[in-house]
Amino acid sequence: MGSPDPGLSNDSHILVLFDGVCNLCNGAVQFIIRRDPKAKFLFASLQSQFASDQLVKFGISGVAMESIVVIYDGKAFQKSDAALKIAAQLHGLWRVLYIFRFIPRFIRDALYDFIAARRYKIFGRQDSCMIPDPSLKKRFVV
């Protein structure tokens, strides 16, 4: 790995790899942060070397740029599985969304893929990855 593994061996942390230039993805990161009072979530842009190393480590191909990736408890989750893992760990009623895991993955992922394919057109994109505000910098791996 090109970067140190900052506490990721600790099962209490959940790593979220996200498209750093996607406005929808950046909004999702902000949403997670506001509902994560225990700071369980750590973040890295999919455009970073650290994320690239993690994708290789977990055998995830380049199509990951179309998906949020969650690394938790030694496993990697993509698409709707990743979104549901996040929901299950959020503070408040958001955990209830985890019930959707009973919907077959191919159905959940089809909806996920539909939105992911249109995310730049609908929500826009930035020219570069977001730079976290200094108070949140420790939550971003790279």
mmCIF file of N, CA and C in Angstrom, residues 39-139:
data_model
loop_
_atom_site.group_PDB
_atom_site.id
_atom_site.type_symbol
_atom_site.label_atom_id
_atom_site.label_comp_id
_atom_site.label_asym_id
_atom_site.label_seq_id
_atom_site.Cartn_x
_atom_site.Cartn_y
_atom_site.Cartn_z
ATOM 1 N N ALA A 39 -17.777 9.472 14.716
ATOM 2 C CA ALA A 39 -16.710 9.512 13.712
ATOM 3 C C ALA A 39 -16.213 8.108 13.352
ATOM 4 N N LYS A 40 -17.147 7.200 13.093
ATOM 5 C CA LYS A 40 -16.799 5.834 12.673
ATOM 6 C C LYS A 40 -16.352 5.791 11.224
ATOM 7 N N PHE A 41 -16.829 6.748 10.427
ATOM 8 C CA PHE A 41 -16.536 6.736 8.998
ATOM 9 C C PHE A 41 -15.267 7.515 8.683
ATOM 10 N N LEU A 42 -14.462 6.932 7.827
ATOM 11 C CA LEU A 42 -13.308 7.596 7.228
ATOM 12 C C LEU A 42 -13.562 7.639 5.724
ATOM 13 N N PHE A 43 -12.942 8.583 5.028
ATOM 14 C CA PHE A 43 -13.235 8.790 3.618
ATOM 15 C C PHE A 43 -11.958 8.908 2.809
ATOM 16 N N ALA A 44 -12.036 8.453 1.565
ATOM 17 C CA ALA A 44 -10.953 8.645 0.599
ATOM 18 C C ALA A 44 -11.573 8.751 -0.785
ATOM 19 N N SER A 45 -11.042 9.651 -1.573
ATOM 20 C CA SER A 45 -11.505 9.813 -2.944
ATOM 21 C C SER A 45 -11.037 8.633 -3.783
ATOM 22 N N LEU A 46 -11.913 8.156 -4.648
ATOM 23 C CA LEU A 46 -11.544 7.074 -5.563
ATOM 24 C C LEU A 46 -10.401 7.482 -6.490
ATOM 25 N N GLN A 47 -10.175 8.776 -6.643
ATOM 26 C CA GLN A 47 -9.101 9.256 -7.489
ATOM 27 C C GLN A 47 -7.736 9.196 -6.791
ATOM 28 N N SER A 48 -7.708 8.897 -5.507
ATOM 29 C CA SER A 48 -6.449 8.883 -4.749
ATOM 30 C C SER A 48 -5.689 7.567 -4.934
ATOM 31 N N GLN A 49 -4.391 7.637 -4.701
ATOM 32 C CA GLN A 49 -3.562 6.430 -4.763
ATOM 33 C C GLN A 49 -3.980 5.453 -3.666
ATOM 34 N N PHE A 50 -4.329 5.979 -2.505
ATOM 35 C CA PHE A 50 -4.764 5.131 -1.400
ATOM 36 C C PHE A 50 -5.970 4.288 -1.816
ATOM 37 N N ALA A 51 -6.969 4.931 -2.436
ATOM 38 C CA ALA A 51 -8.163 4.197 -2.870
ATOM 39 C C ALA A 51 -7.798 3.169 -3.931
ATOM 40 N N SER A 52 -6.941 3.561 -4.858
ATOM 41 C CA SER A 52 -6.499 2.629 -5.892
ATOM 42 C C SER A 52 -5.852 1.399 -5.267
ATOM 43 N N ASP A 53 -5.020 1.607 -4.260
ATOM 44 C CA ASP A 53 -4.381 0.493 -3.551
ATOM 45 C C ASP A 53 -5.416 -0.396 -2.870
ATOM 46 N N GLN A 54 -6.434 0.216 -2.286
ATOM 47 C CA GLN A 54 -7.488 -0.550 -1.615
ATOM 48 C C GLN A 54 -8.280 -1.379 -2.630
ATOM 49 N N LEU A 55 -8.577 -0.793 -3.780
ATOM 50 C CA LEU A 55 -9.317 -1.518 -4.812
ATOM 51 C C LEU A 55 -8.525 -2.733 -5.289
ATOM 52 N N VAL A 56 -7.229 -2.558 -5.474
ATOM 53 C CA VAL A 56 -6.374 -3.685 -5.876
ATOM 54 C C VAL A 56 -6.372 -4.740 -4.775
ATOM 55 N N LYS A 57 -6.214 -4.294 -3.547
ATOM 56 C CA LYS A 57 -6.173 -5.209 -2.392
ATOM 57 C C LYS A 57 -7.434 -6.085 -2.334
ATOM 58 N N PHE A 58 -8.578 -5.508 -2.669
ATOM 59 C CA PHE A 58 -9.842 -6.245 -2.592
ATOM 60 C C PHE A 58 -10.288 -6.805 -3.939
ATOM 61 N N GLY A 59 -9.432 -6.694 -4.958
ATOM 62 C CA GLY A 59 -9.739 -7.276 -6.259
ATOM 63 C C GLY A 59 -10.899 -6.619 -6.979
ATOM 64 N N ILE A 60 -11.042 -5.307 -6.809
ATOM 65 C CA ILE A 60 -12.132 -4.570 -7.448
ATOM 66 C C ILE A 60 -11.578 -3.876 -8.685
ATOM 67 N N SER A 61 -12.242 -4.073 -9.811
ATOM 68 C CA SER A 61 -11.779 -3.519 -11.086
ATOM 69 C C SER A 61 -12.077 -2.028 -11.194
ATOM 70 N N GLY A 62 -11.658 -1.447 -12.307
ATOM 71 C CA GLY A 62 -11.831 -0.021 -12.564
ATOM 72 C C GLY A 62 -13.271 0.447 -12.599
ATOM 73 N N VAL A 63 -14.233 -0.452 -12.704
ATOM 74 C CA VAL A 63 -15.633 -0.023 -12.725
ATOM 75 C C VAL A 63 -16.066 0.558 -11.385
ATOM 76 N N ALA A 64 -15.195 0.475 -10.400
ATOM 77 C CA ALA A 64 -15.521 1.018 -9.085
ATOM 78 C C ALA A 64 -15.772 2.520 -9.146
ATOM 79 N N MET A 65 -15.251 3.214 -10.173
ATOM 80 C CA MET A 65 -15.485 4.655 -10.281
ATOM 81 C C MET A 65 -16.962 4.962 -10.467
ATOM 82 N N GLU A 66 -17.726 3.984 -10.862
ATOM 83 C CA GLU A 66 -19.168 4.146 -11.013
ATOM 84 C C GLU A 66 -19.909 3.784 -9.728
ATOM 85 N N SER A 67 -19.173 3.506 -8.667
ATOM 86 C CA SER A 67 -19.793 3.004 -7.444
ATOM 87 C C SER A 67 -19.101 3.553 -6.212
ATOM 88 N N ILE A 68 -19.857 3.718 -5.177
ATOM 89 C CA ILE A 68 -19.266 3.975 -3.874
ATOM 90 C C ILE A 68 -18.773 2.621 -3.369
ATOM 91 N N VAL A 69 -17.657 2.613 -2.682
ATOM 92 C CA VAL A 69 -17.098 1.375 -2.136
ATOM 93 C C VAL A 69 -16.958 1.567 -0.635
ATOM 94 N N VAL A 70 -17.413 0.593 0.120
ATOM 95 C CA VAL A 70 -17.282 0.610 1.570
ATOM 96 C C VAL A 70 -16.407 -0.558 1.974
ATOM 97 N N ILE A 71 -15.410 -0.263 2.798
ATOM 98 C CA ILE A 71 -14.564 -1.316 3.348
ATOM 99 C C ILE A 71 -14.829 -1.348 4.838
ATOM 100 N N TYR A 72 -15.319 -2.501 5.266
ATOM 101 C CA TYR A 72 -15.751 -2.641 6.658
ATOM 102 C C TYR A 72 -15.556 -4.089 7.085
ATOM 103 N N ASP A 73 -14.992 -4.258 8.234
ATOM 104 C CA ASP A 73 -14.819 -5.581 8.818
ATOM 105 C C ASP A 73 -14.072 -6.525 7.871
ATOM 106 N N GLY A 74 -13.049 -5.978 7.186
ATOM 107 C CA GLY A 74 -12.214 -6.794 6.319
ATOM 108 C C GLY A 74 -12.835 -7.180 4.991
ATOM 109 N N LYS A 75 -13.980 -6.557 4.636
ATOM 110 C CA LYS A 75 -14.665 -6.869 3.383
ATOM 111 C C LYS A 75 -14.962 -5.578 2.624
ATOM 112 N N ALA A 76 -15.058 -5.698 1.312
ATOM 113 C CA ALA A 76 -15.409 -4.557 0.472
ATOM 114 C C ALA A 76 -16.824 -4.744 -0.076
ATOM 115 N N PHE A 77 -17.575 -3.669 -0.067
ATOM 116 C CA PHE A 77 -18.953 -3.666 -0.557
ATOM 117 C C PHE A 77 -19.085 -2.568 -1.601
ATOM 118 N N GLN A 78 -19.871 -2.837 -2.653
ATOM 119 C CA GLN A 78 -20.082 -1.869 -3.719
ATOM 120 C C GLN A 78 -21.566 -1.625 -3.952
ATOM 121 N N LYS A 79 -21.832 -0.557 -4.649
ATOM 122 C CA LYS A 79 -23.169 -0.200 -5.108
ATOM 123 C C LYS A 79 -24.190 -0.203 -3.970
ATOM 124 N N SER A 80 -25.318 -0.863 -4.163
ATOM 125 C CA SER A 80 -26.383 -0.815 -3.159
ATOM 126 C C SER A 80 -25.956 -1.478 -1.849
ATOM 127 N N ASP A 81 -25.110 -2.499 -1.920
ATOM 128 C CA ASP A 81 -24.622 -3.124 -0.679
ATOM 129 C C ASP A 81 -23.836 -2.108 0.148
ATOM 130 N N ALA A 82 -23.024 -1.281 -0.531
ATOM 131 C CA ALA A 82 -22.248 -0.252 0.169
ATOM 132 C C ALA A 82 -23.180 0.784 0.800
ATOM 133 N N ALA A 83 -24.167 1.228 0.032
ATOM 134 C CA ALA A 83 -25.113 2.224 0.548
ATOM 135 C C ALA A 83 -25.867 1.686 1.766
ATOM 136 N N LEU A 84 -26.255 0.423 1.720
ATOM 137 C CA LEU A 84 -26.974 -0.171 2.849
ATOM 138 C C LEU A 84 -26.071 -0.348 4.066
ATOM 139 N N LYS A 85 -24.802 -0.686 3.847
ATOM 140 C CA LYS A 85 -23.860 -0.790 4.977
ATOM 141 C C LYS A 85 -23.709 0.568 5.643
ATOM 142 N N ILE A 86 -23.651 1.615 4.840
ATOM 143 C CA ILE A 86 -23.557 2.962 5.402
ATOM 144 C C ILE A 86 -24.804 3.266 6.224
ATOM 145 N N ALA A 87 -25.978 3.048 5.647
ATOM 146 C CA ALA A 87 -27.238 3.338 6.341
ATOM 147 C C ALA A 87 -27.317 2.601 7.673
ATOM 148 N N ALA A 88 -26.856 1.363 7.693
ATOM 149 C CA ALA A 88 -26.926 0.547 8.913
ATOM 150 C C ALA A 88 -26.069 1.115 10.037
ATOM 151 N N GLN A 89 -25.076 1.929 9.696
ATOM 152 C CA GLN A 89 -24.163 2.469 10.704
ATOM 153 C C GLN A 89 -24.437 3.929 11.063
ATOM 154 N N LEU A 90 -25.401 4.554 10.399
ATOM 155 C CA LEU A 90 -25.695 5.961 10.673
ATOM 156 C C LEU A 90 -26.488 6.123 11.961
ATOM 157 N N HIS A 91 -26.356 7.276 12.539
ATOM 158 C CA HIS A 91 -27.083 7.632 13.753
ATOM 159 C C HIS A 91 -28.528 7.976 13.378
ATOM 160 N N GLY A 92 -29.456 7.546 14.190
ATOM 161 C CA GLY A 92 -30.855 7.900 13.965
ATOM 162 C C GLY A 92 -31.618 6.841 13.197
ATOM 163 N N LEU A 93 -32.732 7.263 12.643
ATOM 164 C CA LEU A 93 -33.638 6.347 11.948
ATOM 165 C C LEU A 93 -33.111 5.855 10.606
ATOM 166 N N TRP A 94 -32.012 6.393 10.125
ATOM 167 C CA TRP A 94 -31.459 5.969 8.838
ATOM 168 C C TRP A 94 -31.146 4.482 8.820
ATOM 169 N N ARG A 95 -30.897 3.910 9.973
ATOM 170 C CA ARG A 95 -30.600 2.481 10.066
ATOM 171 C C ARG A 95 -31.738 1.612 9.539
ATOM 172 N N VAL A 96 -32.954 2.137 9.614
ATOM 173 C CA VAL A 96 -34.125 1.392 9.155
ATOM 174 C C VAL A 96 -33.994 1.043 7.666
ATOM 175 N N LEU A 97 -33.282 1.848 6.903
ATOM 176 C CA LEU A 97 -33.113 1.585 5.470
ATOM 177 C C LEU A 97 -32.426 0.253 5.203
ATOM 178 N N TYR A 98 -31.737 -0.272 6.186
ATOM 179 C CA TYR A 98 -31.040 -1.541 6.016
ATOM 180 C C TYR A 98 -32.014 -2.684 5.690
ATOM 181 N N ILE A 99 -33.283 -2.483 5.958
ATOM 182 C CA ILE A 99 -34.302 -3.481 5.645
ATOM 183 C C ILE A 99 -34.334 -3.792 4.140
ATOM 184 N N PHE A 100 -33.898 -2.817 3.325
ATOM 185 C CA PHE A 100 -33.903 -3.015 1.872
ATOM 186 C C PHE A 100 -32.899 -4.070 1.405
ATOM 187 N N ARG A 101 -32.086 -4.561 2.304
ATOM 188 C CA ARG A 101 -31.156 -5.642 1.937
ATOM 189 C C ARG A 101 -31.911 -6.899 1.513
ATOM 190 N N PHE A 102 -33.178 -7.001 1.880
ATOM 191 C CA PHE A 102 -33.978 -8.164 1.504
ATOM 192 C C PHE A 102 -34.478 -8.104 0.058
ATOM 193 N N ILE A 103 -34.388 -6.930 -0.540
ATOM 194 C CA ILE A 103 -34.704 -6.827 -1.971
ATOM 195 C C ILE A 103 -33.520 -7.436 -2.719
ATOM 196 N N PRO A 104 -33.753 -8.273 -3.697
ATOM 197 C CA PRO A 104 -32.636 -8.904 -4.412
ATOM 198 C C PRO A 104 -31.626 -7.868 -4.940
ATOM 199 N N ARG A 105 -30.359 -8.200 -4.814
ATOM 200 C CA ARG A 105 -29.280 -7.279 -5.187
ATOM 201 C C ARG A 105 -29.412 -6.816 -6.640
ATOM 202 N N PHE A 106 -29.793 -7.710 -7.553
ATOM 203 C CA PHE A 106 -29.856 -7.296 -8.955
ATOM 204 C C PHE A 106 -30.878 -6.174 -9.166
ATOM 205 N N ILE A 107 -31.918 -6.140 -8.371
ATOM 206 C CA ILE A 107 -32.913 -5.066 -8.456
ATOM 207 C C ILE A 107 -32.350 -3.790 -7.840
ATOM 208 N N ARG A 108 -31.787 -3.909 -6.639
ATOM 209 C CA ARG A 108 -31.190 -2.742 -5.974
ATOM 210 C C ARG A 108 -30.086 -2.129 -6.832
ATOM 211 N N ASP A 109 -29.210 -2.987 -7.378
ATOM 212 C CA ASP A 109 -28.086 -2.494 -8.170
ATOM 213 C C ASP A 109 -28.535 -1.888 -9.494
ATOM 214 N N ALA A 110 -29.628 -2.379 -10.061
ATOM 215 C CA ALA A 110 -30.144 -1.784 -11.303
ATOM 216 C C ALA A 110 -30.561 -0.335 -11.050
ATOM 217 N N LEU A 111 -31.235 -0.082 -9.940
ATOM 218 C CA LEU A 111 -31.615 1.289 -9.580
ATOM 219 C C LEU A 111 -30.360 2.117 -9.299
ATOM 220 N N TYR A 112 -29.413 1.529 -8.563
ATOM 221 C CA TYR A 112 -28.152 2.211 -8.267
ATOM 222 C C TYR A 112 -27.444 2.591 -9.565
ATOM 223 N N ASP A 113 -27.326 1.645 -10.499
ATOM 224 C CA ASP A 113 -26.642 1.886 -11.775
ATOM 225 C C ASP A 113 -27.346 2.973 -12.599
ATOM 226 N N PHE A 114 -28.668 2.987 -12.559
ATOM 227 C CA PHE A 114 -29.432 3.999 -13.287
ATOM 228 C C PHE A 114 -29.058 5.398 -12.800
ATOM 229 N N ILE A 115 -29.017 5.565 -11.487
ATOM 230 C CA ILE A 115 -28.665 6.873 -10.909
ATOM 231 C C ILE A 115 -27.186 7.179 -11.153
ATOM 232 N N ALA A 116 -26.320 6.206 -10.943
ATOM 233 C CA ALA A 116 -24.875 6.415 -11.109
ATOM 234 C C ALA A 116 -24.535 6.845 -12.534
ATOM 235 N N ALA A 117 -25.193 6.277 -13.516
ATOM 236 C CA ALA A 117 -24.913 6.611 -14.910
ATOM 237 C C ALA A 117 -25.313 8.044 -15.260
ATOM 238 N N ARG A 118 -26.195 8.631 -14.472
ATOM 239 C CA ARG A 118 -26.709 9.975 -14.754
ATOM 240 C C ARG A 118 -26.283 10.997 -13.709
ATOM 241 N N ARG A 119 -25.451 10.612 -12.768
ATOM 242 C CA ARG A 119 -25.145 11.483 -11.634
ATOM 243 C C ARG A 119 -24.485 12.795 -12.036
ATOM 244 N N TYR A 120 -23.584 12.788 -12.998
ATOM 245 C CA TYR A 120 -22.942 14.038 -13.421
ATOM 246 C C TYR A 120 -23.941 14.944 -14.124
ATOM 247 N N LYS A 121 -24.791 14.354 -14.949
ATOM 248 C CA LYS A 121 -25.776 15.134 -15.702
ATOM 249 C C LYS A 121 -26.792 15.778 -14.754
ATOM 250 N N ILE A 122 -27.232 15.039 -13.756
ATOM 251 C CA ILE A 122 -28.259 15.531 -12.828
ATOM 252 C C ILE A 122 -27.666 16.440 -11.750
ATOM 253 N N PHE A 123 -26.561 16.007 -11.132
ATOM 254 C CA PHE A 123 -26.020 16.709 -9.970
ATOM 255 C C PHE A 123 -24.776 17.537 -10.280
ATOM 256 N N GLY A 124 -24.161 17.292 -11.429
ATOM 257 C CA GLY A 124 -22.966 18.033 -11.805
ATOM 258 C C GLY A 124 -21.704 17.400 -11.247
ATOM 259 N N ARG A 125 -20.585 18.018 -11.634
ATOM 260 C CA ARG A 125 -19.293 17.528 -11.165
ATOM 261 C C ARG A 125 -18.358 18.701 -10.971
ATOM 262 N N GLN A 126 -17.312 18.458 -10.196
ATOM 263 C CA GLN A 126 -16.304 19.465 -9.928
ATOM 264 C C GLN A 126 -15.079 19.167 -10.783
ATOM 265 N N ASP A 127 -14.220 20.158 -10.937
ATOM 266 C CA ASP A 127 -12.989 19.964 -11.703
ATOM 267 C C ASP A 127 -11.937 19.194 -10.908
ATOM 268 N N SER A 128 -12.053 19.248 -9.591
ATOM 269 C CA SER A 128 -11.085 18.542 -8.748
ATOM 270 C C SER A 128 -11.796 18.009 -7.514
ATOM 271 N N CYS A 129 -11.114 17.139 -6.803
ATOM 272 C CA CYS A 129 -11.685 16.554 -5.588
ATOM 273 C C CYS A 129 -11.876 17.629 -4.528
ATOM 274 N N MET A 130 -12.892 17.426 -3.696
ATOM 275 C CA MET A 130 -13.151 18.391 -2.634
ATOM 276 C C MET A 130 -12.007 18.383 -1.630
ATOM 277 N N ILE A 131 -11.782 19.532 -1.037
ATOM 278 C CA ILE A 131 -10.773 19.654 0.015
ATOM 279 C C ILE A 131 -11.539 19.800 1.316
ATOM 280 N N PRO A 132 -11.341 18.853 2.248
ATOM 281 C CA PRO A 132 -12.118 18.918 3.495
ATOM 282 C C PRO A 132 -11.736 20.134 4.335
ATOM 283 N N ASP A 133 -12.701 20.632 5.025
ATOM 284 C CA ASP A 133 -12.461 21.743 5.935
ATOM 285 C C ASP A 133 -11.531 21.246 7.050
ATOM 286 N N PRO A 134 -10.693 22.115 7.607
ATOM 287 C CA PRO A 134 -9.676 21.680 8.574
ATOM 288 C C PRO A 134 -10.216 20.849 9.747
ATOM 289 N N SER A 135 -11.442 21.136 10.188
ATOM 290 C CA SER A 135 -12.002 20.370 11.314
ATOM 291 C C SER A 135 -12.343 18.943 10.916
ATOM 292 N N LEU A 136 -12.490 18.667 9.622
ATOM 293 C CA LEU A 136 -12.841 17.328 9.148
ATOM 294 C C LEU A 136 -11.656 16.599 8.517
ATOM 295 N N LYS A 137 -10.533 17.261 8.380
ATOM 296 C CA LYS A 137 -9.398 16.700 7.661
ATOM 297 C C LYS A 137 -8.975 15.335 8.191
ATOM 298 N N LYS A 138 -9.073 15.127 9.503
ATOM 299 C CA LYS A 138 -8.656 13.832 10.089
ATOM 300 C C LYS A 138 -9.555 12.676 9.658
ATOM 301 N N ARG A 139 -10.746 12.984 9.108
ATOM 302 C CA ARG A 139 -11.669 11.952 8.654
ATOM 303 C C ARG A 139 -11.358 11.487 7.229
#
